[in-house]
Amino acid sequence: MAAKGLLRAEEVYHDPTRRVRELRAKGKKVIGYPCVYVPLELLAALDIVPYRICGEMREPVTEADRVLPASFCPIMRSCLDCSLKGRHDFLDGTITVHASDPQEKTARIWQSYTRLPYFHFIDMPGTTRTEALEYFASQLDGMVTTLETFSGKKLSADRLNKAIEAYNQQRLLVQSLFELTKPSPPLVSGTEIVKVIKAVMSLPVDEGNQLLNEVLEEVKARKEKPQAKRARLLLWGSTTDDAAVMSILESNANVVFAEDCAGYRPYRGKVIVATDEVMALAIHYLLEITCARTFVQSTATPTKKDYQQDLQGRYGYLKSIISDWKIDGVILLLVRYCDPFAFEVPAVKDYFASLGIPATYIEYDYTEGSLAPMRTRVEAFLETIG
Amino acid sequence: MTTGEKKRVINRVKAMYPLRAKVDESYMRSLEAIKAGKPTVWAMLNFCYGDPVLKAMDIEVVYPENYGAALAAAGVAREYLDRADAEGFPTHLCGYSRANFGYAARLMELGGQPPPEAPMGGMPKPLFLLSSVAVCDARYKWFQALGRYLDVPVWTLEAPLPGIREFQLKDCYEEMVRLSTRHLRDFIAFVEKAVGRKMDWDKLDEIANLMMEINRVSHEINELRKAKPCPMHSRDFWSAMPPALFLLGDLKESLQLYKNLYDEVAERVKNGTSAIPEEKYRLVFAELPPWHSLDLFDRLAERGWNFVIESFGYHPPPPVDLSHVSDPIERIARYSLQRMVSNYKDALEKNVVAGVDVYIYLKYVSEWKCDGAFLHPLVSCRSASTHLPHLANILMERLKVPSLIVEGDIVDLRLFNPQDALLRAEPFEEAMEHYRKVRREAGFDW
Ligand code: SF4
Ligand code: SF4
């Protein structure tokens, strides 16, 4: 019998391309995307399987050295490196977004060196102003146009609404998964969650939802739970999609909330369709995803900057997480050269300090070699919070 | 100075000097104006987009990016960088931004007074901050992060940048115009509120036209540099560009100065006058020059290296007729977009999908007939560096033109080693000679 629940998640986590390769062999189209700003609903509605492209920490970067400088986001370097090595040969195409500068720049190089049948780049505004939102929606319209041509299908409102529903369901299921980390000890570990979410991002939406349902059921029922450790931590950062990193953080602590792009962040809220589905997606993706790349301030047109108010406006959502998940400390974890998030570090720390929560910043270079120093840093931090 | 004797070899264009002098002049004037209570804004280079508005509103503008370079050149950046480190900013961030965080922390510690040790009188506390999403993440995340120190509002200018292919989709350009126009209108309302004055629309109209005319003349000057031998060296371009790039001082006066520069360069073309004693090799330079080691170019000029075109980001957009656009805001928006979109069609035709900043160098090299490219990646400025490895590949693949890559940095000036560049000059000349033959055999005309 095929594996289910956590075992299935483990399988997919270790061999994430297997299922999409099978689907492709059966005639499905598969499109890769490296960033959570791509509205997957539009792909699913056209019967295309989205596949989240992740870096591979254990793979030394060699090919990308020819085309990208060394002092550059190591995650994007790794993603491109894998592509150049043919690891993404099952893809029919990729969709990239002007999320951060490294992604925008890598996207263009990617397109130049890997001639997949389909490639689309979504330009994203930097602000959340009304005119920016409308521009973003027009960019999504452009993506629909190229996808329709590529797939030979026409996007129907009905199918799009169904896809929105399915992804809203997925958001809800991931939110439920994080509910299970509220008790002490948590019912599911941060390391398990990394595997589950990476697996979900490597499967079509319905299969991902089925997996999540199985995991939820299994975790609630199982006898052997993760142990309560020295502290309950919140992870804040860009993307932590490698279970080895999370298990370092969890050596002597429970990471009960992961505010990052392979954790809770892509699954916050839900898409609410009022009239126009594409606009609904634009609103959700531009306003709801809490990536540092978007310029947000407490008031749209301020006449004065009130730092505390600004911190509250930008990070206020973290306050209830701190209390609901009973967080003792925060790890700000970034890869080196992740500029959009790195600029936020002192401000985020200020915010946690205002809540009386200790926080530490750890930077790594996305190699296995960086794990041992990371462990030392986490230990030192745990010492300080007692 | 690291390259030994300081013999000047480059034949500088005389009409460049008054343009270069405008940098200091307008800085001093702006200091005076600021002392007299005129509002000051800290801005990012915004490529003809926000600057005309500030100019029309009679606001003094200082550019912390440029000031970062000044701090590095004056050798005082270290103290501010250390301060930024202590404040918790990761050390890999843009060096200019880190210097600025240190500076802002110090400024506020002194109650908003510029620190006495700051060169050129320092940067005064701004009325607001004008950031831009163009070019790099640093250029808006940096100003947002300044909120820790400065209790002033931030306006972030949008800068749409679709892909080369995606730009061809229906309505894409008009959506960019719509975004930019509406955005600029709101920005003006924001500025009016901040300074408590209304926009003088006639003045904005005049400034928009002058800005476009100055840039048109500047563009024509660069066209003249296609001549063989090239009459004007990159050093003259860098010295003369700030009044056009930053709309410094009186624009009518600038226009006249650029016209004078055009006349002198045209005269040189007529007479076959070269910018260096003997032009053996024509080179393109990307991107930011090593400001502190510019005499390297004299040493290279002694060897016959003429730098004939350079630094796309500093170049004026190609001229475009916008006389039918009566609304100055829309004219400014379309003109600002022109910098990038004017190249999209050609880039697509040439199948260069890696972006305008790569395509443009293929254009430069083939139209300015370059034998080699001098590429200068900067450790702490990713936007000026990321495209360079690909650029080197594509120049070789498409045009059989070799690249010399010499690493540097924007604040750690020791990273750039002019001696190393000089040591590599001879083998690079052999490469340039070799590929000249390869190109001729392949049917290229240079
Ligand atoms: S947000 Fe950071 S980690 Fe993610 S692509 Fe951008 S630079 Fe890399
Ligand atoms: S990274 Fe480079 S382009 Fe960006 S602000 Fe810094 S110096 Fe300027």
mmCIF file with all atom_site columns, N, CA and C in Angstrom, chain A residues 66 71-72 101 108 111-113 120-121 123 126-127 129 131 134 292-293 295-297 303 305 307 314 337 339-340 344 350 363, chain B residues 89-90 92 136-137 140-141 144 147-148 151-156 158 160-163 165-166 182-183 186 190 354 382 386 390 393:
data_model
loop_
_atom_site.group_PDB
_atom_site.id
_atom_site.type_symbol
_atom_site.label_atom_id
_atom_site.label_alt_id
_atom_site.label_comp_id
_atom_site.label_asym_id
_atom_site.label_entity_id
_atom_site.label_seq_id
_atom_site.pdbx_PDB_ins_code
_atom_site.Cartn_x
_atom_site.Cartn_y
_atom_site.Cartn_z
_atom_site.occupancy
_atom_site.B_iso_or_equiv
_atom_site.pdbx_formal_charge
_atom_site.auth_seq_id
_atom_site.auth_comp_id
_atom_site.auth_asym_id
_atom_site.auth_atom_id
_atom_site.pdbx_PDB_model_num
ATOM 1   N N  . ARG A 1 66  ? 29.362 30.309 -13.493 1.00 0.00 ? 66  ARG A N  1
ATOM 2   C CA . ARG A 1 66  ? 29.665 30.878 -14.819 1.00 0.00 ? 66  ARG A CA 1
ATOM 3   C C  . ARG A 1 66  ? 28.807 32.099 -15.104 1.00 0.00 ? 66  ARG A C  1
ATOM 4   N N  . SER A 1 71  ? 29.029 36.805 -4.595  1.00 0.00 ? 71  SER A N  1
ATOM 5   C CA . SER A 1 71  ? 28.337 37.501 -3.505  1.00 0.00 ? 71  SER A CA 1
ATOM 6   C C  . SER A 1 71  ? 26.902 37.782 -3.944  1.00 0.00 ? 71  SER A C  1
ATOM 7   N N  . PHE A 1 72  ? 26.089 36.763 -3.836  1.00 0.00 ? 72  PHE A N  1
ATOM 8   C CA . PHE A 1 72  ? 24.736 36.825 -4.377  1.00 0.00 ? 72  PHE A CA 1
ATOM 9   C C  . PHE A 1 72  ? 23.880 35.813 -3.635  1.00 0.00 ? 72  PHE A C  1
ATOM 10  N N  . ASP A 1 101 ? 15.343 41.589 -5.777  1.00 0.00 ? 101 ASP A N  1
ATOM 11  C CA . ASP A 1 101 ? 16.288 41.887 -6.843  1.00 0.00 ? 101 ASP A CA 1
ATOM 12  C C  . ASP A 1 101 ? 17.025 40.631 -7.320  1.00 0.00 ? 101 ASP A C  1
ATOM 13  N N  . ARG A 1 108 ? 16.147 36.453 -15.341 1.00 0.00 ? 108 ARG A N  1
ATOM 14  C CA . ARG A 1 108 ? 16.530 36.808 -16.712 1.00 0.00 ? 108 ARG A CA 1
ATOM 15  C C  . ARG A 1 108 ? 17.694 35.949 -17.195 1.00 0.00 ? 108 ARG A C  1
ATOM 16  N N  . GLN A 1 111 ? 16.308 32.438 -17.934 1.00 0.00 ? 111 GLN A N  1
ATOM 17  C CA . GLN A 1 111 ? 15.645 32.380 -19.228 1.00 0.00 ? 111 GLN A CA 1
ATOM 18  C C  . GLN A 1 111 ? 16.674 32.327 -20.360 1.00 0.00 ? 111 GLN A C  1
ATOM 19  N N  . SER A 1 112 ? 17.823 32.966 -20.133 1.00 0.00 ? 112 SER A N  1
ATOM 20  C CA . SER A 1 112 ? 18.829 33.015 -21.192 1.00 0.00 ? 112 SER A CA 1
ATOM 21  C C  . SER A 1 112 ? 19.547 31.691 -21.372 1.00 0.00 ? 112 SER A C  1
ATOM 22  N N  . TYR A 1 113 ? 19.674 30.930 -20.294 1.00 0.00 ? 113 TYR A N  1
ATOM 23  C CA . TYR A 1 113 ? 20.493 29.720 -20.365 1.00 0.00 ? 113 TYR A CA 1
ATOM 24  C C  . TYR A 1 113 ? 19.689 28.430 -20.413 1.00 0.00 ? 113 TYR A C  1
ATOM 25  N N  . HIS A 1 120 ? 7.674  32.797 -18.044 1.00 0.00 ? 120 HIS A N  1
ATOM 26  C CA . HIS A 1 120 ? 6.966  34.059 -17.844 1.00 0.00 ? 120 HIS A CA 1
ATOM 27  C C  . HIS A 1 120 ? 7.525  34.775 -16.622 1.00 0.00 ? 120 HIS A C  1
ATOM 28  N N  . PHE A 1 121 ? 7.684  36.077 -16.767 1.00 0.00 ? 121 PHE A N  1
ATOM 29  C CA . PHE A 1 121 ? 8.185  36.892 -15.668 1.00 0.00 ? 121 PHE A CA 1
ATOM 30  C C  . PHE A 1 121 ? 7.099  37.886 -15.264 1.00 0.00 ? 121 PHE A C  1
ATOM 31  N N  . ASP A 1 123 ? 6.121  41.138 -13.315 1.00 0.00 ? 123 ASP A N  1
ATOM 32  C CA . ASP A 1 123 ? 6.681  42.324 -12.680 1.00 0.00 ? 123 ASP A CA 1
ATOM 33  C C  . ASP A 1 123 ? 5.802  42.681 -11.484 1.00 0.00 ? 123 ASP A C  1
ATOM 34  N N  . GLY A 1 126 ? 6.526  47.819 -6.087  1.00 0.00 ? 126 GLY A N  1
ATOM 35  C CA . GLY A 1 126 ? 7.202  47.803 -4.795  1.00 0.00 ? 126 GLY A CA 1
ATOM 36  C C  . GLY A 1 126 ? 6.296  48.182 -3.642  1.00 0.00 ? 126 GLY A C  1
ATOM 37  N N  . THR A 1 127 ? 5.204  48.896 -3.948  1.00 0.00 ? 127 THR A N  1
ATOM 38  C CA . THR A 1 127 ? 4.332  49.398 -2.880  1.00 0.00 ? 127 THR A CA 1
ATOM 39  C C  . THR A 1 127 ? 2.957  48.741 -2.953  1.00 0.00 ? 127 THR A C  1
ATOM 40  N N  . ARG A 1 129 ? 0.145  50.617 -2.949  1.00 0.00 ? 129 ARG A N  1
ATOM 41  C CA . ARG A 1 129 ? -0.786 51.678 -3.297  1.00 0.00 ? 129 ARG A CA 1
ATOM 42  C C  . ARG A 1 129 ? -1.803 51.179 -4.329  1.00 0.00 ? 129 ARG A C  1
ATOM 43  N N  . GLU A 1 131 ? -2.680 52.257 -7.276  1.00 0.00 ? 131 GLU A N  1
ATOM 44  C CA . GLU A 1 131 ? -2.200 52.181 -8.664  1.00 0.00 ? 131 GLU A CA 1
ATOM 45  C C  . GLU A 1 131 ? -1.240 50.998 -8.840  1.00 0.00 ? 131 GLU A C  1
ATOM 46  N N  . GLU A 1 134 ? -3.324 47.816 -9.126  1.00 0.00 ? 134 GLU A N  1
ATOM 47  C CA . GLU A 1 134 ? -3.924 47.667 -10.456 1.00 0.00 ? 134 GLU A CA 1
ATOM 48  C C  . GLU A 1 134 ? -2.879 47.243 -11.483 1.00 0.00 ? 134 GLU A C  1
ATOM 49  N N  . ALA A 1 292 ? 9.426  40.737 3.111   1.00 0.00 ? 292 ALA A N  1
ATOM 50  C CA . ALA A 1 292 ? 10.048 42.045 3.311   1.00 0.00 ? 292 ALA A CA 1
ATOM 51  C C  . ALA A 1 292 ? 10.178 42.832 2.018   1.00 0.00 ? 292 ALA A C  1
ATOM 52  N N  . ARG A 1 293 ? 10.003 42.167 0.865   1.00 0.00 ? 293 ARG A N  1
ATOM 53  C CA . ARG A 1 293 ? 10.247 42.846 -0.409  1.00 0.00 ? 293 ARG A CA 1
ATOM 54  C C  . ARG A 1 293 ? 9.244  43.978 -0.679  1.00 0.00 ? 293 ARG A C  1
ATOM 55  N N  . PHE A 1 295 ? 7.189  47.292 0.110   1.00 0.00 ? 295 PHE A N  1
ATOM 56  C CA . PHE A 1 295 ? 7.310  48.475 0.968   1.00 0.00 ? 295 PHE A CA 1
ATOM 57  C C  . PHE A 1 295 ? 5.952  48.757 1.604   1.00 0.00 ? 295 PHE A C  1
ATOM 58  N N  . VAL A 1 296 ? 5.914  48.592 2.899   1.00 0.00 ? 296 VAL A N  1
ATOM 59  C CA . VAL A 1 296 ? 4.662  48.815 3.629   1.00 0.00 ? 296 VAL A CA 1
ATOM 60  C C  . VAL A 1 296 ? 4.951  49.820 4.734   1.00 0.00 ? 296 VAL A C  1
ATOM 61  N N  . GLN A 1 297 ? 4.036  50.724 4.957   1.00 0.00 ? 297 GLN A N  1
ATOM 62  C CA . GLN A 1 297 ? 4.177  51.584 6.128   1.00 0.00 ? 297 GLN A CA 1
ATOM 63  C C  . GLN A 1 297 ? 2.815  51.759 6.783   1.00 0.00 ? 297 GLN A C  1
ATOM 64  N N  . THR A 1 303 ? 2.633  62.027 7.055   1.00 0.00 ? 303 THR A N  1
ATOM 65  C CA . THR A 1 303 ? 3.277  63.331 7.041   1.00 0.00 ? 303 THR A CA 1
ATOM 66  C C  . THR A 1 303 ? 4.450  63.311 8.014   1.00 0.00 ? 303 THR A C  1
ATOM 67  N N  . LYS A 1 305 ? 6.981  60.366 10.389  1.00 0.00 ? 305 LYS A N  1
ATOM 68  C CA . LYS A 1 305 ? 7.228  58.953 10.653  1.00 0.00 ? 305 LYS A CA 1
ATOM 69  C C  . LYS A 1 305 ? 7.164  58.740 12.158  1.00 0.00 ? 305 LYS A C  1
ATOM 70  N N  . TYR A 1 307 ? 8.037  55.843 14.430  1.00 0.00 ? 307 TYR A N  1
ATOM 71  C CA . TYR A 1 307 ? 8.706  54.545 14.318  1.00 0.00 ? 307 TYR A CA 1
ATOM 72  C C  . TYR A 1 307 ? 7.911  53.441 15.012  1.00 0.00 ? 307 TYR A C  1
ATOM 73  N N  . ARG A 1 314 ? 3.631  47.291 10.647  1.00 0.00 ? 314 ARG A N  1
ATOM 74  C CA . ARG A 1 314 ? 4.284  46.302 9.784   1.00 0.00 ? 314 ARG A CA 1
ATOM 75  C C  . ARG A 1 314 ? 4.380  44.916 10.417  1.00 0.00 ? 314 ARG A C  1
ATOM 76  N N  . TYR A 1 337 ? 23.395 37.699 1.897   1.00 0.00 ? 337 TYR A N  1
ATOM 77  C CA . TYR A 1 337 ? 23.036 38.432 0.676   1.00 0.00 ? 337 TYR A CA 1
ATOM 78  C C  . TYR A 1 337 ? 21.534 38.468 0.417   1.00 0.00 ? 337 TYR A C  1
ATOM 79  N N  . ASP A 1 339 ? 19.108 40.652 0.734   1.00 0.00 ? 339 ASP A N  1
ATOM 80  C CA . ASP A 1 339 ? 19.002 42.073 1.077   1.00 0.00 ? 339 ASP A CA 1
ATOM 81  C C  . ASP A 1 339 ? 17.647 42.503 1.624   1.00 0.00 ? 339 ASP A C  1
ATOM 82  N N  . PRO A 1 340 ? 16.531 42.136 0.954   1.00 0.00 ? 340 PRO A N  1
ATOM 83  C CA . PRO A 1 340 ? 15.264 42.702 1.441   1.00 0.00 ? 340 PRO A CA 1
ATOM 84  C C  . PRO A 1 340 ? 14.998 42.378 2.909   1.00 0.00 ? 340 PRO A C  1
ATOM 85  N N  . GLU A 1 344 ? 15.671 44.587 7.211   1.00 0.00 ? 344 GLU A N  1
ATOM 86  C CA . GLU A 1 344 ? 14.641 44.620 8.255   1.00 0.00 ? 344 GLU A CA 1
ATOM 87  C C  . GLU A 1 344 ? 15.173 44.231 9.635   1.00 0.00 ? 344 GLU A C  1
ATOM 88  N N  . ASP A 1 350 ? 13.885 45.327 17.060  1.00 0.00 ? 350 ASP A N  1
ATOM 89  C CA . ASP A 1 350 ? 13.285 46.390 17.888  1.00 0.00 ? 350 ASP A CA 1
ATOM 90  C C  . ASP A 1 350 ? 11.859 46.020 18.258  1.00 0.00 ? 350 ASP A C  1
ATOM 91  N N  . GLU A 1 363 ? 23.040 34.257 10.398  1.00 0.00 ? 363 GLU A N  1
ATOM 92  C CA . GLU A 1 363 ? 23.192 34.301 8.942   1.00 0.00 ? 363 GLU A CA 1
ATOM 93  C C  . GLU A 1 363 ? 23.970 33.066 8.509   1.00 0.00 ? 363 GLU A C  1
ATOM 94  N N  . PHE B 2 89  ? 22.945 45.997 11.639  1.00 0.00 ? 89  PHE B N  1
ATOM 95  C CA . PHE B 2 89  ? 22.724 45.789 10.202  1.00 0.00 ? 89  PHE B CA 1
ATOM 96  C C  . PHE B 2 89  ? 23.710 44.756 9.676   1.00 0.00 ? 89  PHE B C  1
ATOM 97  N N  . PRO B 2 90  ? 23.211 43.726 8.979   1.00 0.00 ? 90  PRO B N  1
ATOM 98  C CA . PRO B 2 90  ? 24.115 42.712 8.438   1.00 0.00 ? 90  PRO B CA 1
ATOM 99  C C  . PRO B 2 90  ? 25.202 43.338 7.554   1.00 0.00 ? 90  PRO B C  1
ATOM 100 N N  . HIS B 2 92  ? 26.752 42.398 4.940   1.00 0.00 ? 92  HIS B N  1
ATOM 101 C CA . HIS B 2 92  ? 26.822 42.243 3.485   1.00 0.00 ? 92  HIS B CA 1
ATOM 102 C C  . HIS B 2 92  ? 25.972 43.266 2.751   1.00 0.00 ? 92  HIS B C  1
ATOM 103 N N  . CYS B 2 136 ? 17.655 48.423 -7.484  1.00 0.00 ? 136 CYS B N  1
ATOM 104 C CA . CYS B 2 136 ? 18.024 47.420 -6.482  1.00 0.00 ? 136 CYS B CA 1
ATOM 105 C C  . CYS B 2 136 ? 17.124 47.512 -5.257  1.00 0.00 ? 136 CYS B C  1
ATOM 106 N N  . ASP B 2 137 ? 17.099 46.426 -4.488  1.00 0.00 ? 137 ASP B N  1
ATOM 107 C CA . ASP B 2 137 ? 16.283 46.390 -3.270  1.00 0.00 ? 137 ASP B CA 1
ATOM 108 C C  . ASP B 2 137 ? 16.749 47.431 -2.257  1.00 0.00 ? 137 ASP B C  1
ATOM 109 N N  . TYR B 2 140 ? 15.151 51.068 -1.776  1.00 0.00 ? 140 TYR B N  1
ATOM 110 C CA . TYR B 2 140 ? 13.944 51.432 -0.999  1.00 0.00 ? 140 TYR B CA 1
ATOM 111 C C  . TYR B 2 140 ? 13.969 50.826 0.395   1.00 0.00 ? 140 TYR B C  1
ATOM 112 N N  . LYS B 2 141 ? 14.563 49.632 0.521   1.00 0.00 ? 141 LYS B N  1
ATOM 113 C CA . LYS B 2 141 ? 14.608 49.036 1.862   1.00 0.00 ? 141 LYS B CA 1
ATOM 114 C C  . LYS B 2 141 ? 15.495 49.887 2.783   1.00 0.00 ? 141 LYS B C  1
ATOM 115 N N  . GLN B 2 144 ? 13.549 52.833 4.099   1.00 0.00 ? 144 GLN B N  1
ATOM 116 C CA . GLN B 2 144 ? 12.551 52.355 5.058   1.00 0.00 ? 144 GLN B CA 1
ATOM 117 C C  . GLN B 2 144 ? 13.228 52.104 6.408   1.00 0.00 ? 144 GLN B C  1
ATOM 118 N N  . GLY B 2 147 ? 13.883 54.699 9.218   1.00 0.00 ? 147 GLY B N  1
ATOM 119 C CA . GLY B 2 147 ? 12.834 55.063 10.173  1.00 0.00 ? 147 GLY B CA 1
ATOM 120 C C  . GLY B 2 147 ? 13.272 54.879 11.619  1.00 0.00 ? 147 GLY B C  1
ATOM 121 N N  . ARG B 2 148 ? 14.269 54.054 11.821  1.00 0.00 ? 148 ARG B N  1
ATOM 122 C CA . ARG B 2 148 ? 14.824 53.871 13.167  1.00 0.00 ? 148 ARG B CA 1
ATOM 123 C C  . ARG B 2 148 ? 15.427 55.156 13.713  1.00 0.00 ? 148 ARG B C  1
ATOM 124 N N  . ASP B 2 151 ? 12.573 60.713 12.039  1.00 0.00 ? 151 ASP B N  1
ATOM 125 C CA . ASP B 2 151 ? 11.116 60.743 12.197  1.00 0.00 ? 151 ASP B CA 1
ATOM 126 C C  . ASP B 2 151 ? 10.474 61.460 11.011  1.00 0.00 ? 151 ASP B C  1
ATOM 127 N N  . VAL B 2 152 ? 10.919 61.121 9.805   1.00 0.00 ? 152 VAL B N  1
ATOM 128 C CA . VAL B 2 152 ? 10.396 61.808 8.618   1.00 0.00 ? 152 VAL B CA 1
ATOM 129 C C  . VAL B 2 152 ? 9.730  60.780 7.696   1.00 0.00 ? 152 VAL B C  1
ATOM 130 N N  . PRO B 2 153 ? 8.739  61.245 6.932   1.00 0.00 ? 153 PRO B N  1
ATOM 131 C CA . PRO B 2 153 ? 8.040  60.282 6.057   1.00 0.00 ? 153 PRO B CA 1
ATOM 132 C C  . PRO B 2 153 ? 8.901  59.824 4.881   1.00 0.00 ? 153 PRO B C  1
ATOM 133 N N  . VAL B 2 154 ? 8.501  58.706 4.307   1.00 0.00 ? 154 VAL B N  1
ATOM 134 C CA . VAL B 2 154 ? 9.204  58.150 3.146   1.00 0.00 ? 154 VAL B CA 1
ATOM 135 C C  . VAL B 2 154 ? 8.221  58.034 1.997   1.00 0.00 ? 154 VAL B C  1
ATOM 136 N N  . TRP B 2 155 ? 8.646  58.429 0.831   1.00 0.00 ? 155 TRP B N  1
ATOM 137 C CA . TRP B 2 155 ? 7.855  58.130 -0.361  1.00 0.00 ? 155 TRP B CA 1
ATOM 138 C C  . TRP B 2 155 ? 8.697  57.203 -1.225  1.00 0.00 ? 155 TRP B C  1
ATOM 139 N N  . THR B 2 156 ? 8.083  56.088 -1.640  1.00 0.00 ? 156 THR B N  1
ATOM 140 C CA . THR B 2 156 ? 8.800  55.143 -2.479  1.00 0.00 ? 156 THR B CA 1
ATOM 141 C C  . THR B 2 156 ? 8.273  55.213 -3.904  1.00 0.00 ? 156 THR B C  1
ATOM 142 N N  . GLU B 2 158 ? 7.624  54.101 -7.563  1.00 0.00 ? 158 GLU B N  1
ATOM 143 C CA . GLU B 2 158 ? 7.524  52.860 -8.322  1.00 0.00 ? 158 GLU B CA 1
ATOM 144 C C  . GLU B 2 158 ? 8.401  52.940 -9.580  1.00 0.00 ? 158 GLU B C  1
ATOM 145 N N  . PRO B 2 160 ? 8.250  50.360 -12.789 1.00 0.00 ? 160 PRO B N  1
ATOM 146 C CA . PRO B 2 160 ? 7.895  49.069 -13.401 1.00 0.00 ? 160 PRO B CA 1
ATOM 147 C C  . PRO B 2 160 ? 8.998  48.548 -14.330 1.00 0.00 ? 160 PRO B C  1
ATOM 148 N N  . LEU B 2 161 ? 9.165  47.246 -14.327 1.00 0.00 ? 161 LEU B N  1
ATOM 149 C CA . LEU B 2 161 ? 10.236 46.649 -15.122 1.00 0.00 ? 161 LEU B CA 1
ATOM 150 C C  . LEU B 2 161 ? 9.817  45.249 -15.610 1.00 0.00 ? 161 LEU B C  1
ATOM 151 N N  . PRO B 2 162 ? 8.931  45.209 -16.585 1.00 0.00 ? 162 PRO B N  1
ATOM 152 C CA . PRO B 2 162 ? 8.516  43.884 -17.073 1.00 0.00 ? 162 PRO B CA 1
ATOM 153 C C  . PRO B 2 162 ? 9.638  43.213 -17.868 1.00 0.00 ? 162 PRO B C  1
ATOM 154 N N  . GLY B 2 163 ? 9.430  41.934 -18.165 1.00 0.00 ? 163 GLY B N  1
ATOM 155 C CA . GLY B 2 163 ? 10.418 41.217 -18.966 1.00 0.00 ? 163 GLY B CA 1
ATOM 156 C C  . GLY B 2 163 ? 10.403 41.677 -20.412 1.00 0.00 ? 163 GLY B C  1
ATOM 157 N N  . ARG B 2 165 ? 10.120 39.930 -23.169 1.00 0.00 ? 165 ARG B N  1
ATOM 158 C CA . ARG B 2 165 ? 9.039  39.325 -23.965 1.00 0.00 ? 165 ARG B CA 1
ATOM 159 C C  . ARG B 2 165 ? 7.676  39.787 -23.460 1.00 0.00 ? 165 ARG B C  1
ATOM 160 N N  . GLU B 2 166 ? 7.536  39.812 -22.140 1.00 0.00 ? 166 GLU B N  1
ATOM 161 C CA . GLU B 2 166 ? 6.242  40.156 -21.547 1.00 0.00 ? 166 GLU B CA 1
ATOM 162 C C  . GLU B 2 166 ? 5.827  41.581 -21.913 1.00 0.00 ? 166 GLU B C  1
ATOM 163 N N  . ARG B 2 182 ? -0.251 58.011 -12.486 1.00 0.00 ? 182 ARG B N  1
ATOM 164 C CA . ARG B 2 182 ? -1.073 58.137 -11.263 1.00 0.00 ? 182 ARG B CA 1
ATOM 165 C C  . ARG B 2 182 ? -0.183 58.255 -10.038 1.00 0.00 ? 182 ARG B C  1
ATOM 166 N N  . HIS B 2 183 ? 0.894  57.488 -10.075 1.00 0.00 ? 183 HIS B N  1
ATOM 167 C CA . HIS B 2 183 ? 1.805  57.483 -8.936  1.00 0.00 ? 183 HIS B CA 1
ATOM 168 C C  . HIS B 2 183 ? 2.446  58.858 -8.750  1.00 0.00 ? 183 HIS B C  1
ATOM 169 N N  . ASP B 2 186 ? 0.044  61.387 -7.268  1.00 0.00 ? 186 ASP B N  1
ATOM 170 C CA . ASP B 2 186 ? -0.074 61.233 -5.805  1.00 0.00 ? 186 ASP B CA 1
ATOM 171 C C  . ASP B 2 186 ? 1.181  61.735 -5.107  1.00 0.00 ? 186 ASP B C  1
ATOM 172 N N  . PHE B 2 190 ? 1.626  64.543 -2.188  1.00 0.00 ? 190 PHE B N  1
ATOM 173 C CA . PHE B 2 190 ? 2.400  64.280 -0.964  1.00 0.00 ? 190 PHE B CA 1
ATOM 174 C C  . PHE B 2 190 ? 3.417  65.403 -0.727  1.00 0.00 ? 190 PHE B C  1
ATOM 175 N N  . ALA B 2 354 ? 17.916 38.685 -21.329 1.00 0.00 ? 354 ALA B N  1
ATOM 176 C CA . ALA B 2 354 ? 18.493 38.881 -19.992 1.00 0.00 ? 354 ALA B CA 1
ATOM 177 C C  . ALA B 2 354 ? 18.322 40.300 -19.470 1.00 0.00 ? 354 ALA B C  1
ATOM 178 N N  . ARG B 2 382 ? 25.219 44.761 -5.545  1.00 0.00 ? 382 ARG B N  1
ATOM 179 C CA . ARG B 2 382 ? 24.860 43.657 -6.431  1.00 0.00 ? 382 ARG B CA 1
ATOM 180 C C  . ARG B 2 382 ? 24.234 44.136 -7.741  1.00 0.00 ? 382 ARG B C  1
ATOM 181 N N  . THR B 2 386 ? 25.632 41.977 -10.895 1.00 0.00 ? 386 THR B N  1
ATOM 182 C CA . THR B 2 386 ? 25.031 40.668 -11.163 1.00 0.00 ? 386 THR B CA 1
ATOM 183 C C  . THR B 2 386 ? 25.064 40.282 -12.627 1.00 0.00 ? 386 THR B C  1
ATOM 184 N N  . HIS B 2 390 ? 27.341 37.188 -17.029 1.00 0.00 ? 390 HIS B N  1
ATOM 185 C CA . HIS B 2 390 ? 26.565 36.853 -18.219 1.00 0.00 ? 390 HIS B CA 1
ATOM 186 C C  . HIS B 2 390 ? 26.939 37.772 -19.373 1.00 0.00 ? 390 HIS B C  1
ATOM 187 N N  . ASN B 2 393 ? 29.998 36.591 -21.020 1.00 0.00 ? 393 ASN B N  1
ATOM 188 C CA . ASN B 2 393 ? 29.722 35.415 -21.862 1.00 0.00 ? 393 ASN B CA 1
ATOM 189 C C  . ASN B 2 393 ? 29.086 35.820 -23.191 1.00 0.00 ? 393 ASN B C  1
#
